[in-house]
mmCIF file of C-alpha atoms in Angstrom:
data_model
loop_
_atom_site.group_PDB
_atom_site.id
_atom_site.type_symbol
_atom_site.label_atom_id
_atom_site.label_comp_id
_atom_site.label_asym_id
_atom_site.label_seq_id
_atom_site.Cartn_x
_atom_site.Cartn_y
_atom_site.Cartn_z
ATOM 1 C CA MET A 58 17.744 0.808 -17.053
ATOM 2 C CA LYS A 59 16.030 3.376 -15.954
ATOM 3 C CA ILE A 60 12.875 3.914 -14.005
ATOM 4 C CA THR A 61 10.460 5.427 -15.909
ATOM 5 C CA ASP A 62 7.079 5.512 -13.386
ATOM 6 C CA LEU A 63 6.279 3.969 -9.972
ATOM 7 C CA LYS A 64 1.489 3.520 -9.786
ATOM 8 C CA ILE A 65 0.137 3.037 -6.354
ATOM 9 C CA ASP A 66 -2.931 1.316 -6.087
ATOM 10 C CA VAL A 67 -4.764 1.290 -2.587
ATOM 11 C CA GLN A 68 -7.140 -1.912 -2.335
ATOM 12 C CA LYS A 69 -9.499 -1.507 0.478
ATOM 13 C CA ARG A 70 -11.625 -4.288 2.267
ATOM 14 C CA THR A 71 -14.993 -4.450 3.731
ATOM 15 C CA PRO A 72 -13.941 -4.778 7.391
ATOM 16 C CA SER A 73 -15.061 -7.542 9.286
ATOM 17 C CA GLU A 74 -18.036 -8.319 10.681
ATOM 18 C CA ASN A 75 -16.667 -9.766 13.698
ATOM 19 C CA PRO A 76 -12.911 -7.801 14.238
ATOM 20 C CA LYS A 77 -9.991 -8.830 16.051
ATOM 21 C CA ARG A 78 -9.831 -7.439 18.936
ATOM 22 C CA ASP A 79 -7.052 -6.505 21.362
ATOM 23 C CA ALA A 80 -7.023 -4.553 24.891
ATOM 24 C CA LEU A 81 -7.493 -1.157 23.133
ATOM 25 C CA GLN A 82 -9.179 -1.462 20.023
ATOM 26 C CA ALA A 83 -11.041 -3.394 17.537
ATOM 27 C CA LEU A 84 -8.837 -4.430 14.136
ATOM 28 C CA PRO A 85 -11.386 -5.229 11.227
ATOM 29 C CA GLY A 86 -8.661 -5.320 8.844
ATOM 30 C CA SER A 87 -8.805 -2.704 5.902
ATOM 31 C CA GLY A 88 -7.159 -4.180 2.524
ATOM 32 C CA SER A 89 -3.507 -3.294 1.236
ATOM 33 C CA VAL A 90 -1.061 -1.569 -1.395
ATOM 34 C CA HIS A 91 0.005 -2.510 -4.403
ATOM 35 C CA VAL A 92 2.659 -1.081 -6.011
ATOM 36 C CA THR A 93 3.855 -1.554 -9.689
ATOM 37 C CA ILE A 94 7.138 -0.032 -11.133
ATOM 38 C CA GLU A 95 8.137 0.096 -14.903
ATOM 39 C CA THR A 96 11.385 0.514 -16.972
ATOM 40 C CA ASP A 97 12.566 2.384 -19.664
ATOM 41 C CA ASP A 98 13.563 -1.341 -20.795
ATOM 42 C CA GLY A 99 9.981 -2.541 -20.712
ATOM 43 C CA ILE A 100 10.842 -4.447 -17.369
ATOM 44 C CA THR A 101 7.945 -4.188 -14.608
ATOM 45 C CA GLY A 102 7.922 -5.203 -11.666
ATOM 46 C CA GLN A 103 5.137 -5.392 -8.930
ATOM 47 C CA GLY A 104 4.753 -5.813 -4.954
ATOM 48 C CA ALA A 105 1.696 -5.666 -2.299
ATOM 49 C CA ALA A 106 2.037 -4.736 1.224
ATOM 50 C CA SER A 107 -0.763 -4.433 4.015
ATOM 51 C CA PHE A 108 0.093 -2.198 7.267
ATOM 52 C CA GLY A 109 -1.508 -3.980 9.781
ATOM 53 C CA ARG A 110 -5.233 -3.811 10.444
ATOM 54 C CA ILE A 111 -5.878 -0.369 11.357
ATOM 55 C CA LYS A 112 -8.862 0.973 8.840
ATOM 56 C CA GLY A 113 -6.396 4.072 7.660
ATOM 57 C CA ALA A 114 -3.212 2.142 7.321
ATOM 58 C CA PRO A 115 -3.455 1.632 3.580
ATOM 59 C CA ASP A 116 -3.628 5.237 2.801
ATOM 60 C CA ALA A 117 -1.017 5.713 5.080
ATOM 61 C CA LEU A 118 0.827 3.207 3.593
ATOM 62 C CA ALA A 119 0.276 4.692 0.381
ATOM 63 C CA ALA A 120 0.955 8.418 1.413
ATOM 64 C CA ILE A 121 4.614 7.182 2.655
ATOM 65 C CA ILE A 122 5.642 5.500 -0.751
ATOM 66 C CA GLU A 123 4.180 8.923 -2.672
ATOM 67 C CA HIS A 124 5.846 10.803 -0.670
ATOM 68 C CA GLU A 125 9.071 9.808 0.538
ATOM 69 C CA LEU A 126 10.071 6.699 -1.269
ATOM 70 C CA LYS A 127 8.595 7.387 -4.588
ATOM 71 C CA PRO A 128 11.019 10.520 -5.102
ATOM 72 C CA ILE A 129 13.942 8.692 -4.365
ATOM 73 C CA VAL A 130 13.083 5.520 -6.255
ATOM 74 C CA MET A 131 12.768 7.895 -9.342
#
């Protein structure tokens, strides 16, 4: 069995009107990243992860998956 494709889908969310806050920043929430892996045997697997509540986090996580992890997996 060989992995033939890895798809990344960034799902953004409308930031919260009442964001959580810490001492330095507002954390409005921003979405998640969903990954689908396909094999040459027709098996498909899915996973999802969020990366904190920082606005640019889903795009950052998607870039790490695309440029660092995908080449290793493929």
